[in-house]
XYZ file of C-alpha atoms in Angstrom:
332
model
C -0.744 -20.790 13.520
C -3.823 -22.545 12.045
C -2.869 -25.469 9.823
C -6.192 -25.707 7.953
C -7.545 -23.349 5.272
C -8.979 -20.264 6.928
C -12.037 -18.233 6.098
C -10.989 -14.536 5.864
C -13.379 -11.635 5.633
C -11.269 -8.886 4.024
C -12.884 -5.431 4.480
C -11.189 -2.831 2.324
C -11.850 -0.246 -0.334
C -12.144 -2.557 -3.312
C -13.798 0.237 -5.260
C -16.342 -1.835 -7.188
C -17.891 1.392 -8.486
C -14.602 2.399 -10.168
C -14.825 -0.570 -12.579
C -11.217 -1.669 -12.656
C -9.429 1.685 -12.175
C -7.733 0.410 -9.065
C -7.392 -3.233 -9.887
C -3.727 -3.298 -8.895
C -4.440 -2.029 -5.349
C -2.649 -3.385 -2.300
C -5.805 -4.941 -0.833
C -6.445 -6.890 -3.988
C -2.831 -8.114 -3.957
C -3.218 -9.218 -0.367
C -6.429 -11.086 -1.040
C -4.700 -12.807 -3.981
C -1.816 -13.768 -1.668
C -4.154 -15.374 0.887
C -6.118 -17.214 -1.816
C -2.863 -18.518 -3.454
C -1.786 -19.840 -0.059
C -5.005 -21.917 0.094
C -7.350 -19.771 2.080
C -10.906 -18.555 1.360
C -11.276 -14.791 1.125
C -14.471 -12.886 0.984
C -13.838 -9.314 -0.191
C -16.184 -6.819 1.490
C -16.031 -3.397 -0.205
C -17.243 -1.309 2.722
C -17.645 2.022 0.910
C -19.558 0.462 -1.920
C -21.840 -1.344 0.532
C -22.463 1.844 2.481
C -23.292 3.680 -0.759
C -25.643 0.895 -1.901
C -27.392 0.684 1.457
C -27.939 4.437 1.864
C -31.670 5.185 1.674
C -32.291 8.326 -0.419
C -28.499 8.711 -0.697
C -28.195 9.606 3.056
C -24.590 8.725 3.828
C -24.989 8.324 7.587
C -27.754 5.818 7.279
C -25.750 3.879 4.757
C -22.824 3.660 7.180
C -25.059 2.237 9.856
C -26.454 -0.382 7.499
C -22.976 -1.262 6.191
C -21.855 -2.028 9.742
C -24.852 -4.307 10.236
C -24.167 -6.064 6.895
C -20.549 -6.506 7.920
C -21.500 -8.434 11.085
C -23.956 -10.528 9.072
C -21.273 -11.382 6.542
C -18.780 -12.418 9.213
C -21.297 -14.718 10.809
C -22.548 -16.215 7.524
C -19.071 -17.240 6.416
C -17.995 -18.012 9.975
C -14.925 -15.999 9.593
C -11.701 -17.146 11.240
C -10.087 -13.794 10.491
C -11.667 -10.317 9.990
C -9.043 -8.280 8.157
C -9.559 -4.577 8.134
C -7.792 -2.682 5.378
C -8.111 0.827 6.801
C -11.972 0.313 6.923
C -12.316 3.608 8.786
C -16.138 3.466 8.781
C -16.315 0.173 10.651
C -17.257 1.020 14.207
C -15.755 -0.436 17.395
C -19.227 -1.713 18.370
C -19.305 -3.702 15.159
C -16.079 -5.507 16.070
C -17.330 -6.147 19.614
C -20.516 -7.758 18.149
C -18.393 -9.910 15.785
C -16.356 -11.130 18.765
C -19.535 -11.955 20.690
C -20.891 -14.067 17.781
C -17.475 -15.500 16.763
C -15.369 -15.603 19.862
C -12.484 -17.386 18.173
C -12.317 -14.957 15.240
C -9.113 -12.908 14.998
C -9.627 -9.182 14.317
C -6.687 -7.680 12.456
C -5.987 -4.375 10.764
C -3.397 -3.372 8.109
C -2.600 0.270 7.378
C -0.407 1.193 4.354
C -1.053 4.930 4.359
C 1.154 7.216 6.378
C 0.339 7.010 10.112
C -0.871 10.634 10.239
C -4.166 9.571 8.711
C -4.944 7.418 11.736
C -5.404 10.711 13.565
C -7.777 11.902 10.813
C -10.089 9.053 11.865
C -9.197 9.083 15.555
C -12.716 8.850 16.805
C -12.988 5.372 15.335
C -9.361 4.288 15.416
C -8.543 5.106 18.984
C -11.471 2.935 20.187
C -10.606 0.126 17.727
C -7.025 -0.464 18.853
C -7.731 -2.379 22.050
C -9.984 -4.735 20.082
C -7.305 -5.764 17.571
C -5.527 -9.091 17.754
C -2.849 -7.635 15.585
C -1.946 -4.527 13.673
C 0.305 -4.299 10.586
C 1.682 -1.051 9.191
C 4.147 0.049 6.549
C 5.968 2.129 9.123
C 8.253 1.145 12.015
C 5.900 0.106 14.869
C 7.925 1.706 17.677
C 7.876 5.013 15.777
C 4.105 4.905 15.355
C 3.524 3.987 18.975
C 5.564 6.965 20.048
C 3.598 9.362 17.731
C 0.084 7.879 18.085
C -0.617 6.740 21.688
C -3.719 4.584 21.034
C -1.568 2.014 19.072
C 0.101 1.196 22.436
C -3.109 -0.660 23.305
C -2.352 -3.250 20.588
C -0.373 -6.214 21.909
C 0.830 -7.427 18.519
C 2.041 -4.653 16.215
C 4.217 -5.557 13.254
C 5.862 -3.941 10.203
C 4.588 -5.142 6.789
C 6.142 -4.254 3.431
C 3.998 -3.401 0.449
C 3.436 -6.341 -1.781
C 3.817 -7.274 -5.460
C 1.751 -9.729 -7.422
C 3.126 -12.040 -10.117
C -0.174 -11.783 -12.049
C -0.047 -7.980 -12.129
C 3.633 -7.089 -11.940
C 4.681 -8.810 -15.202
C 6.825 -6.055 -16.771
C 10.589 -6.072 -17.501
C 11.143 -2.342 -18.144
C 14.940 -2.797 -18.497
C 14.307 -4.956 -21.613
C 12.076 -2.351 -23.432
C 13.875 -1.158 -26.527
C 11.807 2.038 -26.869
C 10.480 3.144 -23.475
C 7.613 5.434 -23.050
C 9.679 7.566 -20.717
C 13.266 7.915 -19.646
C 12.108 9.011 -16.173
C 8.674 8.473 -14.616
C 7.074 10.023 -11.618
C 3.494 9.318 -10.614
C 2.016 11.093 -7.677
C 0.289 14.216 -6.364
C 2.226 17.442 -5.992
C 2.445 18.662 -2.399
C 4.990 19.044 0.382
C 8.582 18.227 -0.487
C 7.477 16.742 -3.765
C 6.872 20.218 -5.210
C 10.583 21.162 -5.106
C 11.509 17.887 -6.811
C 8.925 18.295 -9.518
C 9.848 21.951 -10.106
C 13.523 20.982 -10.366
C 12.879 18.241 -12.814
C 10.743 20.479 -15.049
C 13.252 23.312 -15.000
C 16.501 21.340 -15.432
C 15.623 18.144 -17.251
C 13.720 19.289 -20.355
C 16.269 17.491 -22.535
C 15.084 14.013 -21.501
C 11.829 12.139 -21.985
C 10.264 13.017 -18.661
C 6.850 11.595 -17.621
C 5.087 13.337 -14.817
C 1.620 12.075 -13.888
C -0.895 12.499 -11.071
C -0.494 16.187 -10.414
C -3.914 17.072 -11.758
C -7.033 15.683 -13.349
C -5.644 15.926 -16.898
C -2.674 13.708 -16.228
C -4.115 11.441 -13.547
C -3.605 7.805 -14.454
C -5.187 4.604 -13.253
C -5.983 1.085 -14.483
C -3.812 -0.574 -17.087
C -2.512 2.785 -18.253
C -0.748 3.125 -14.858
C 0.746 -0.393 -15.062
C 1.780 0.190 -18.665
C 3.702 3.362 -17.708
C 5.366 1.568 -14.791
C 6.436 -1.363 -16.967
C 7.688 0.783 -19.830
C 9.902 3.444 -18.273
C 13.640 3.235 -17.767
C 13.762 5.025 -14.422
C 11.036 5.458 -11.860
C 11.147 7.964 -8.946
C 9.540 6.844 -5.677
C 9.098 9.954 -3.529
C 6.927 9.830 -0.356
C 4.916 12.740 0.913
C 6.946 12.283 4.118
C 10.476 10.958 3.929
C 11.256 11.061 7.634
C 9.324 7.994 8.791
C 11.483 4.864 9.354
C 10.788 2.034 6.867
C 7.881 3.882 5.257
C 7.449 4.003 1.528
C 4.425 4.112 -0.758
C 3.359 1.028 -2.690
C 4.641 2.668 -5.842
C 8.238 1.740 -4.969
C 7.404 -2.007 -5.084
C 5.337 -1.479 -8.211
C 8.304 0.117 -9.968
C 10.894 -2.371 -8.761
C 8.694 -5.469 -9.470
C 8.224 -4.343 -13.087
C 11.913 -3.789 -13.782
C 12.320 -0.019 -13.427
C 15.462 1.443 -12.029
C 14.064 3.027 -8.819
C 15.423 6.313 -7.487
C 14.297 7.242 -4.040
C 15.197 9.603 -1.119
C 17.365 8.114 1.647
C 14.477 7.427 4.086
C 15.523 6.094 7.543
C 16.043 2.316 7.450
C 14.680 1.961 3.915
C 17.868 0.043 2.940
C 16.465 -2.829 5.016
C 13.754 -3.172 2.382
C 15.830 -2.464 -0.731
C 19.627 -2.284 -0.523
C 21.733 0.250 -2.456
C 22.491 -2.512 -4.920
C 18.791 -2.899 -5.654
C 17.612 0.729 -5.863
C 19.424 4.120 -6.159
C 19.267 6.469 -3.198
C 19.582 10.247 -3.471
C 19.992 12.944 -0.865
C 18.966 16.169 -2.699
C 17.106 17.158 -5.909
C 20.506 18.040 -7.475
C 21.784 14.592 -6.454
C 18.668 13.072 -8.004
C 19.386 14.858 -11.328
C 23.035 13.768 -11.270
C 22.083 10.141 -10.700
C 19.412 10.213 -13.447
C 21.903 11.571 -15.920
C 24.516 9.039 -14.854
C 22.284 6.012 -15.262
C 20.878 7.175 -18.592
C 24.459 7.518 -19.785
C 25.418 4.087 -18.396
C 22.449 1.883 -19.097
C 24.316 -1.425 -18.274
C 24.665 -0.210 -14.712
C 21.049 0.707 -14.571
C 19.968 -2.666 -15.869
C 22.048 -4.506 -13.282
C 20.453 -2.574 -10.365
C 16.943 -2.788 -11.861
C 17.209 -6.574 -12.226
C 18.366 -6.890 -8.618
C 15.482 -4.763 -7.392
C 13.011 -6.765 -9.384
C 14.324 -10.016 -7.966
C 14.164 -8.740 -4.357
C 10.545 -7.568 -4.951
C 9.366 -10.858 -6.391
C 11.277 -12.921 -3.850
C 10.566 -11.127 -0.544
C 7.549 -9.057 -1.255
C 5.271 -11.334 -3.196
C 1.763 -11.158 -1.676
C 2.003 -14.910 -0.872
C 5.044 -14.157 1.289
C 3.450 -11.143 2.981
C 0.125 -12.880 3.687
C 1.843 -15.966 5.026
C 3.974 -13.732 7.328
C 0.845 -11.970 8.560
C -0.887 -15.237 9.587
C 2.289 -16.490 11.379
C 2.469 -13.226 13.320
C -1.309 -13.265 14.188
C -0.957 -16.719 15.765
C 2.557 -16.209 17.199
């Protein structure tokens, strides 16, 4: 691993045009982690650049110009690492050109969405894999290799947890005397989530239930999102797919890091990330309801588990820890 400060070009969807709505995003957390570990990070918001560079609003021309600007930026800062956060519009030819101009530069990708969306952008992703010096995903690498063949072309493929940030995740929900909600769920309604949401609505009308993100009227972003997470007794983390080993959305870490008692389905190998002493696992929607009612009736137990989950999040999943791990793996 390099012992000197690195110059990192971080290409991700920083959403400049959303003016703070997604300030707590995982890519911002990662950039913060690298910076706090003493590295220089240049954030390249590829979609914003493509939009800005599009003549007459022609998207395709904007994409071409964005790729050109990306190469220019890498060369101008003499990047030691090009870090691709999804960056699905960055072409393989662009990465090849960066390698020509900066032969010692490491090209790395992280992917925190479910692996299925790699297939959505297969035309780009399949050609990119052999060019990567390392790939990091929030799913078990062997599982993804089996399901998505192009990832077998990557020599270094590692699991990465979602990260928390001590400057963002400052809540202690277990200490709030008058919480905004007894139970909070934030997320879109589709797949197996629909049955959970229907059950909660039909059977738990007697508690202060906060359901957000299922439509435009209750979609939350920015500080409102963080405020809800830090001021609810129980937070439900429910993925769109609960069969992928190790996979969870970043919301689980957000909830735990801000002191919520987290309830989540028993996803394969998830207890390696948070043990049953740090979050509460459930097997069915009825089991979820039973555990909600139990921990609302016995708040001392809820606080003990929530504090343990918060400690684990801030100890093991701080962005400084995650970014340091990534650099060690890249140069391993």
